[in-house]
Short mmCIF file of C-alpha atoms and ligand atoms in Angstrom, two decimals:
data_model
loop_
_atom_site.label_atom_id
_atom_site.label_comp_id
_atom_site.label_asym_id
_atom_site.label_seq_id
_atom_site.Cartn_x
_atom_site.Cartn_y
_atom_site.Cartn_z
CA MET A 41 144.23 -4.30 -175.14
CA PRO A 42 143.24 -5.50 -171.63
CA ARG A 43 140.90 -3.29 -169.63
CA PRO A 44 142.84 -1.00 -167.22
CA LEU A 45 142.86 -1.96 -163.54
CA THR A 46 141.68 0.73 -161.13
CA VAL A 47 142.53 0.21 -157.46
CA LEU A 48 141.44 2.21 -154.44
CA GLY A 49 144.05 2.11 -151.65
CA ILE A 50 143.31 2.87 -148.00
CA GLU A 51 146.00 3.38 -145.33
CA SER A 52 145.38 3.84 -141.59
CA SER A 53 148.20 2.04 -139.78
CA CYS A 54 149.54 4.91 -137.71
CA ASP A 55 148.80 8.63 -137.64
CA ASP A 56 147.93 9.36 -141.27
CA THR A 57 144.58 8.59 -142.87
CA ALA A 58 145.25 8.18 -146.56
CA ALA A 59 143.41 7.15 -149.71
CA ALA A 60 144.61 6.92 -153.30
CA VAL A 61 143.41 5.75 -156.68
CA LEU A 62 145.82 4.10 -159.11
CA ARG A 63 145.03 2.98 -162.64
CA ASP A 64 147.51 0.42 -163.94
CA GLY A 65 150.00 1.75 -161.40
CA ARG A 66 149.53 5.38 -162.43
CA VAL A 67 148.50 7.78 -159.67
CA LEU A 68 145.11 9.35 -160.33
CA SER A 69 144.93 10.73 -156.77
CA ASN A 70 146.90 10.49 -153.54
CA VAL A 71 145.30 12.12 -150.49
CA VAL A 72 146.78 12.17 -146.97
CA ALA A 73 145.05 13.61 -143.90
CA GLY A 74 147.67 14.03 -141.18
CA GLN A 75 146.89 14.17 -137.46
CA GLU A 76 148.29 17.22 -135.70
CA VAL A 77 146.80 16.07 -132.40
CA HIS A 78 149.95 14.04 -131.55
CA ALA A 79 152.53 16.85 -131.81
CA ARG A 80 152.01 18.10 -128.26
CA TRP A 81 152.21 14.60 -126.76
CA GLY A 82 155.66 13.89 -128.18
CA GLY A 83 154.50 10.75 -130.01
CA VAL A 84 151.47 9.03 -131.48
CA VAL A 85 148.68 8.45 -128.92
CA PRO A 86 146.86 5.30 -130.16
CA GLU A 87 143.45 6.27 -128.79
CA LEU A 88 143.60 9.70 -130.40
CA ALA A 89 144.82 8.19 -133.67
CA SER A 90 141.81 5.84 -133.87
CA ARG A 91 139.39 8.69 -133.23
CA ALA A 92 141.04 10.89 -135.86
CA HIS A 93 140.92 8.03 -138.41
CA GLN A 94 137.18 7.72 -137.72
CA GLU A 95 136.73 11.40 -138.48
CA HIS A 96 138.95 11.45 -141.56
CA ILE A 97 138.28 8.17 -143.34
CA VAL A 98 135.04 9.06 -145.16
CA PRO A 99 136.09 12.52 -146.42
CA THR A 100 139.58 11.26 -147.35
CA VAL A 101 138.27 8.41 -149.52
CA GLN A 102 135.64 10.69 -151.06
CA GLU A 103 138.32 13.24 -151.89
CA ALA A 104 140.58 10.60 -153.45
CA ILE A 105 137.73 9.44 -155.70
CA ARG A 106 136.78 13.03 -156.57
CA GLN A 107 140.37 14.02 -157.43
CA ALA A 108 140.81 10.87 -159.51
CA GLY A 109 137.82 11.96 -161.59
CA ILE A 110 136.32 8.48 -161.57
CA ALA A 111 132.95 7.04 -160.62
CA ILE A 112 132.80 4.58 -157.72
CA ALA A 113 131.70 1.93 -160.20
CA ASP A 114 135.07 2.28 -162.00
CA ILE A 115 136.94 0.83 -159.01
CA ASP A 116 138.02 -2.76 -159.68
CA ALA A 117 139.52 -3.61 -156.29
CA VAL A 118 139.81 -2.15 -152.79
CA ALA A 119 143.22 -2.50 -151.10
CA PHE A 120 143.75 -1.66 -147.44
CA THR A 121 146.56 -1.90 -144.90
CA GLN A 122 146.09 -5.09 -142.89
CA GLY A 123 149.12 -4.39 -140.68
CA PRO A 124 151.49 -3.99 -138.99
CA GLY A 125 150.44 -0.94 -137.02
CA LEU A 126 148.27 0.30 -134.19
CA ILE A 127 145.35 -2.11 -133.94
CA GLY A 128 142.71 0.56 -133.25
CA ALA A 129 143.94 2.57 -136.21
CA LEU A 130 144.07 -0.47 -138.52
CA LEU A 131 140.52 -1.46 -137.52
CA VAL A 132 139.11 1.79 -138.86
CA GLY A 133 140.65 1.29 -142.33
CA ALA A 134 139.88 -2.45 -142.40
CA CYS A 135 136.21 -2.01 -141.43
CA TYR A 136 135.77 0.79 -143.92
CA ALA A 137 137.44 -1.17 -146.75
CA ARG A 138 135.41 -4.31 -146.00
CA SER A 139 132.13 -2.39 -145.95
CA PHE A 140 133.03 -0.52 -149.12
CA ALA A 141 133.96 -3.74 -150.93
CA GLN A 142 130.85 -5.57 -149.73
CA ALA A 143 128.46 -2.73 -150.54
CA LEU A 144 129.83 -2.41 -154.07
CA GLY A 145 130.55 -6.07 -154.70
CA LYS A 146 134.26 -5.36 -155.32
CA PRO A 147 137.19 -7.65 -154.47
CA LEU A 148 139.20 -6.82 -151.37
CA VAL A 149 143.00 -6.99 -151.08
CA ALA A 150 144.83 -7.05 -147.71
CA VAL A 151 148.24 -5.35 -147.84
CA ASP A 152 151.34 -5.62 -145.63
CA HIS A 153 152.36 -2.02 -144.93
CA ILE A 154 156.12 -2.72 -144.82
CA LYS A 155 156.07 -4.57 -148.13
CA ALA A 156 154.02 -1.72 -149.59
CA HIS A 157 156.85 0.69 -148.67
CA VAL A 158 159.08 -1.47 -150.92
CA LEU A 159 156.49 -1.61 -153.70
CA ALA A 160 156.34 2.21 -153.74
CA HIS A 161 159.17 1.91 -156.29
CA PHE A 162 156.69 0.55 -158.82
CA ILE A 163 154.26 3.47 -158.66
CA ARG A 164 154.17 5.10 -162.07
CA ASP A 165 154.14 8.85 -161.72
CA THR A 166 154.35 11.51 -164.36
CA GLU A 167 158.16 11.45 -164.54
CA GLU A 168 158.10 7.88 -165.85
CA ARG A 169 160.51 6.62 -163.24
CA VAL A 170 162.26 3.37 -164.12
CA PRO A 171 161.40 0.72 -161.52
CA PRO A 172 164.15 -1.45 -159.98
CA ARG A 173 165.11 -4.69 -161.73
CA PHE A 174 164.92 -7.94 -159.77
CA PRO A 175 166.62 -8.96 -157.59
CA PHE A 176 167.22 -5.71 -155.74
CA LEU A 177 168.18 -4.82 -152.21
CA ASN A 178 165.91 -2.39 -150.38
CA LEU A 179 166.55 -0.42 -147.23
CA THR A 180 163.11 0.18 -145.72
CA VAL A 181 163.38 2.85 -143.04
CA SER A 182 160.43 4.38 -141.24
CA GLY A 183 159.11 5.25 -137.81
CA GLY A 184 158.07 1.69 -137.10
CA HIS A 185 160.51 -0.49 -139.05
CA THR A 186 164.05 -0.69 -140.34
CA GLN A 187 164.78 -3.59 -142.66
CA LEU A 188 167.21 -4.71 -145.32
CA VAL A 189 165.09 -6.63 -147.77
CA LEU A 190 166.18 -8.84 -150.64
CA VAL A 191 163.44 -8.40 -153.23
CA ARG A 192 163.49 -11.34 -155.65
CA ASP A 193 160.15 -10.42 -157.13
CA ALA A 194 157.35 -7.98 -156.31
CA LEU A 195 155.70 -10.63 -154.14
CA ASP A 196 158.82 -12.52 -153.06
CA MET A 197 160.78 -10.67 -150.39
CA GLU A 198 163.25 -11.86 -147.77
CA VAL A 199 164.23 -9.75 -144.76
CA ILE A 200 167.99 -10.27 -144.42
CA GLY A 201 168.59 -7.66 -141.72
CA THR A 202 166.51 -5.75 -139.23
CA THR A 203 166.81 -3.48 -136.23
CA LEU A 204 167.11 -5.37 -132.97
CA ASP A 205 165.35 -2.60 -131.06
CA ASP A 206 164.24 0.88 -132.18
CA ALA A 207 163.52 1.82 -135.79
CA ALA A 208 165.69 4.49 -137.46
CA GLY A 209 162.73 6.90 -137.48
CA GLU A 210 162.29 6.35 -133.75
CA ALA A 211 165.95 7.29 -133.25
CA PHE A 212 165.29 10.56 -135.09
CA ASP A 213 162.06 11.20 -133.19
CA LYS A 214 163.50 10.35 -129.76
CA GLY A 215 166.58 12.49 -130.42
CA ALA A 216 164.29 15.34 -131.41
CA LYS A 217 162.27 14.88 -128.23
CA VAL A 218 165.45 15.20 -126.12
CA LEU A 219 166.05 18.50 -127.94
CA GLY A 220 162.51 19.65 -127.11
CA LEU A 221 161.34 19.47 -130.75
CA PRO A 222 157.73 18.34 -131.45
CA TYR A 223 156.72 14.98 -132.95
CA PRO A 224 157.57 13.84 -135.59
CA GLY A 225 161.08 15.14 -135.10
CA GLY A 226 162.76 13.56 -138.14
CA PRO A 227 161.91 16.31 -140.64
CA LEU A 228 162.89 19.01 -138.07
CA ILE A 229 166.26 17.37 -137.37
CA ASP A 230 166.78 17.29 -141.14
CA ARG A 231 165.99 21.01 -141.44
CA HIS A 232 168.15 22.21 -138.50
CA ALA A 233 171.02 19.92 -139.59
CA ARG A 234 171.44 21.91 -142.80
CA GLU A 235 173.23 24.68 -140.86
CA GLY A 236 175.21 22.31 -138.63
CA ASP A 237 178.54 20.52 -138.61
CA PRO A 238 177.93 16.74 -138.76
CA ALA A 239 181.37 15.97 -137.28
CA ARG A 240 181.04 18.26 -134.22
CA TYR A 241 179.62 15.65 -131.82
CA PRO A 242 180.61 12.10 -132.82
CA LEU A 243 178.47 9.29 -131.38
CA PRO A 244 179.58 5.67 -130.93
CA VAL A 245 178.56 3.31 -133.75
CA PRO A 246 177.02 0.12 -132.25
CA ASP A 247 178.75 -3.16 -132.95
CA VAL A 248 176.02 -5.45 -134.27
CA ALA A 249 176.78 -8.65 -136.17
CA GLY A 250 175.63 -9.41 -139.72
CA HIS A 251 173.01 -7.30 -141.42
CA ASP A 252 171.13 -6.40 -138.23
CA MET A 253 171.18 -2.94 -136.67
CA SER A 254 170.55 -1.28 -133.32
CA PHE A 255 169.35 2.23 -132.55
CA SER A 256 168.36 2.04 -128.89
CA GLY A 257 171.79 3.25 -127.75
CA VAL A 258 171.59 6.35 -129.94
CA LYS A 259 169.03 8.10 -127.77
CA THR A 260 170.94 7.36 -124.55
CA ALA A 261 174.27 8.52 -125.96
CA PHE A 262 172.62 11.64 -127.40
CA ALA A 263 170.73 12.43 -124.16
CA ASN A 264 173.98 12.05 -122.16
CA LEU A 265 175.80 14.36 -124.54
CA ILE A 266 173.16 17.05 -124.00
CA ARG A 267 172.97 16.53 -120.24
CA LYS A 268 176.73 16.94 -119.88
CA GLY A 269 176.74 20.00 -122.15
CA GLU A 270 173.97 21.67 -120.16
CA LEU A 271 175.75 20.91 -116.87
CA HIS A 272 178.61 23.23 -117.76
CA ASP A 273 176.71 25.62 -119.95
CA ALA A 274 172.95 26.21 -119.56
CA GLY A 275 171.63 26.96 -123.05
CA PHE A 276 174.10 24.53 -124.68
CA ALA A 277 171.38 22.54 -126.48
CA ALA A 278 169.61 25.63 -127.84
CA ARG A 279 172.82 27.27 -129.05
CA GLU A 280 174.30 24.10 -130.54
CA LEU A 281 170.99 22.90 -132.03
CA PRO A 282 172.15 22.78 -135.69
CA HIS A 283 175.37 20.93 -134.78
CA LEU A 284 173.55 18.49 -132.51
CA CYS A 285 170.95 17.77 -135.22
CA ALA A 286 173.65 17.38 -137.89
CA SER A 287 175.68 15.03 -135.67
CA LEU A 288 172.68 12.86 -134.77
CA GLN A 289 171.54 12.69 -138.38
CA ALA A 290 175.02 11.83 -139.66
CA HIS A 291 175.27 9.09 -137.04
CA ILE A 292 171.97 7.43 -137.97
CA VAL A 293 172.78 7.69 -141.69
CA ARG A 294 176.25 6.19 -141.10
CA ILE A 295 174.72 3.12 -139.38
CA LEU A 296 172.10 2.63 -142.10
CA LEU A 297 174.37 3.07 -145.09
CA GLY A 298 177.20 1.07 -143.55
CA LYS A 299 174.87 -1.90 -143.29
CA LEU A 300 173.41 -1.34 -146.74
CA GLU A 301 176.83 -1.17 -148.41
CA HIS A 302 178.04 -4.27 -146.59
CA ALA A 303 174.95 -6.29 -147.57
CA ALA A 304 175.10 -5.13 -151.19
CA ARG A 305 178.74 -6.17 -151.51
CA GLU A 306 178.17 -9.49 -149.79
CA ARG A 307 175.22 -10.33 -152.04
CA GLY A 308 176.82 -8.86 -155.16
CA ILE A 309 173.78 -6.67 -155.83
CA THR A 310 174.01 -3.27 -157.54
CA GLU A 311 170.30 -2.60 -157.90
CA ILE A 312 169.44 -0.72 -154.69
CA GLY A 313 166.28 0.92 -153.32
CA LEU A 314 165.49 3.16 -150.37
CA SER A 315 161.98 3.66 -149.07
CA GLY A 316 159.92 4.52 -145.97
CA GLY A 317 159.53 7.84 -144.17
CA VAL A 318 163.20 8.20 -143.21
CA SER A 319 164.22 7.88 -146.87
CA ALA A 320 162.87 11.44 -147.19
CA ASN A 321 165.94 12.51 -145.18
CA SER A 322 168.15 14.79 -147.26
CA ARG A 323 171.48 13.50 -145.91
CA LEU A 324 170.46 9.87 -146.32
CA ARG A 325 169.50 10.56 -149.93
CA ALA A 326 172.68 12.53 -150.70
CA GLU A 327 175.02 10.03 -149.02
CA ALA A 328 173.24 7.11 -150.68
CA GLN A 329 173.69 8.80 -154.05
CA ALA A 330 177.42 9.29 -153.37
CA MET A 331 177.69 5.66 -152.27
CA ALA A 332 175.88 4.56 -155.43
CA MET A 333 178.42 6.45 -157.57
CA ARG A 334 181.34 4.81 -155.76
CA ASN A 335 179.88 1.31 -156.02
CA GLY A 336 178.30 1.50 -159.45
CA TRP A 337 174.79 1.03 -158.05
CA ARG A 338 171.55 1.90 -159.76
CA LEU A 339 169.83 3.71 -156.89
CA HIS A 340 166.05 4.02 -156.65
CA LEU A 341 164.55 6.75 -154.49
CA PRO A 342 160.80 7.26 -154.62
CA PRO A 343 159.52 10.87 -154.60
CA PHE A 344 158.82 12.23 -151.09
CA ALA A 345 155.07 11.70 -151.37
CA TYR A 346 155.62 7.94 -151.66
CA CYS A 347 158.31 7.74 -148.94
CA THR A 348 156.25 8.76 -145.91
CA ASP A 349 153.02 6.90 -145.22
CA ASN A 350 150.66 7.12 -148.17
CA ALA A 351 147.90 5.12 -149.80
CA ALA A 352 149.38 5.14 -153.32
CA MET A 353 151.82 2.46 -152.16
CA ILE A 354 148.93 0.46 -150.68
CA ALA A 355 147.03 0.68 -153.98
CA MET A 356 150.24 -0.30 -155.84
CA ALA A 357 150.67 -3.37 -153.65
CA GLY A 358 146.94 -4.06 -154.10
CA ASP A 359 147.34 -3.91 -157.87
CA LEU A 360 150.18 -6.47 -157.84
CA LEU A 361 148.43 -8.79 -155.36
CA TYR A 362 145.15 -8.60 -157.26
CA ARG A 363 146.85 -9.50 -160.54
CA ALA A 364 148.44 -12.48 -158.75
CA GLY A 365 144.97 -13.60 -157.62
CA ARG A 366 145.69 -12.86 -153.98
CA THR A 367 142.43 -11.32 -152.84
CA ALA A 368 141.04 -11.50 -149.30
CA GLY A 369 137.71 -12.68 -147.93
CA LEU A 370 135.30 -10.21 -146.37
CA ASP A 371 136.12 -11.76 -142.97
CA VAL A 372 139.78 -10.58 -143.15
CA VAL A 373 140.96 -8.89 -139.95
CA PRO A 374 143.80 -6.45 -139.23
CA VAL A 375 147.01 -7.68 -137.63
CA ALA A 376 149.08 -5.43 -135.35
CA ARG A 377 152.24 -7.54 -135.91
CA PHE A 378 152.90 -10.17 -138.54
O1 KG4 B 178 156.93 5.73 -143.25
P1 KG4 B 178 156.46 6.68 -142.21
O2 KG4 B 178 155.69 7.90 -142.68
O3 KG4 B 178 155.59 5.97 -141.15
C1 KG4 B 178 155.87 4.70 -140.63
O4 KG4 B 178 155.52 3.70 -141.31
O5 KG4 B 178 156.46 4.68 -139.54
O6 KG4 B 178 157.75 7.16 -141.40
C2 KG4 B 178 157.64 8.11 -140.39
C3 KG4 B 178 159.03 8.37 -139.84
C4 KG4 B 178 159.04 9.26 -138.61
O7 KG4 B 178 159.87 8.69 -137.63
C5 KG4 B 178 159.62 10.56 -139.14
O8 KG4 B 178 160.32 11.30 -138.16
C6 KG4 B 178 160.55 10.04 -140.20
O9 KG4 B 178 159.84 9.01 -140.83
N1 KG4 B 178 160.91 11.07 -141.18
C7 KG4 B 178 162.15 11.59 -141.31
C8 KG4 B 178 162.08 12.57 -142.33
N2 KG4 B 178 160.80 12.61 -142.80
C9 KG4 B 178 160.11 11.67 -142.09
N3 KG4 B 178 163.27 11.30 -140.66
C10 KG4 B 178 164.36 11.99 -141.00
N4 KG4 B 178 164.38 12.95 -141.95
C11 KG4 B 178 163.28 13.27 -142.64
N5 KG4 B 178 163.32 14.22 -143.59
ZN1 ZN B 179 155.14 3.37 -143.01
#
């Protein structure tokens, strides 16, 4: 039997410092240090994110190795997020990973964060999830990106549709900001929406050709709705909060799933995946499951821990890249945008 492959993954593209250890795709540890510092600013402050990564990176990696119950010498490869993301944040993870790999004489693997969100489907957790079969169609939805991806193979992906402006997660977060909710607003919208009527405040669905999407109009339409409501009735937003959250959420989900269903039918694909932070959304998951039943899809939804930013997905991508011989030199640098 071949020797198992143990990969350390490091993620620092935005506001979470994360480290994980995977052995042959199985999670031995998955540690995430969040950054509360951004909540009161209504969004991620790049300078503060870089500083927090500097503080968190050493203890986070140490904790991941400790929880995995391995010795540093057991690590076969070091995978890190090369981009896209905030350059100051990426630099912290890249410098750390390079130094770690050099000091220990281990190979280094540079990972594309958005592709890693797709590869989260291949993480082997205790429930023995069945990974998607190729080719599959993936809807990658997070705070920074919204893509429809045709995945021919783990390392062969084609983006067939993308947002023309804001990401779906941004639409959630901006809508939440208008409602006075702290950053990141997506999970809070999700929670308040549970008691609300999703049909109470319909919002116009943008008319975008092909598989592309647009979310920049959502915030404006939503802000106007609230402004008008408050004009006649001070306290409108606070009183109607669950209905407003439910309506906004239903609107974003409608745009996403409308595009997904259209693309799946056009390509004749029934193997479907959702991933990225927004795929933690309860309505998106429920509606996608209902859509899967109607269309005879096999739907793949990673557990929450692998939807939002995490290092297990970086280690998973690192595992696949390493096996394909795609290692990086020690002079590899982070890239804010590919
Ligand atoms: O993948 P992720 O952790 O980071 C990026 O790569 O951007 O995604 C973060 C985004 C944020 O916009 C956050 O509000 C959103 O995912 N999000 C949610 C939920 N959980 C996280 N949006 C809606 N409903 C949720 N339950
Ligand atoms: Zn992400």
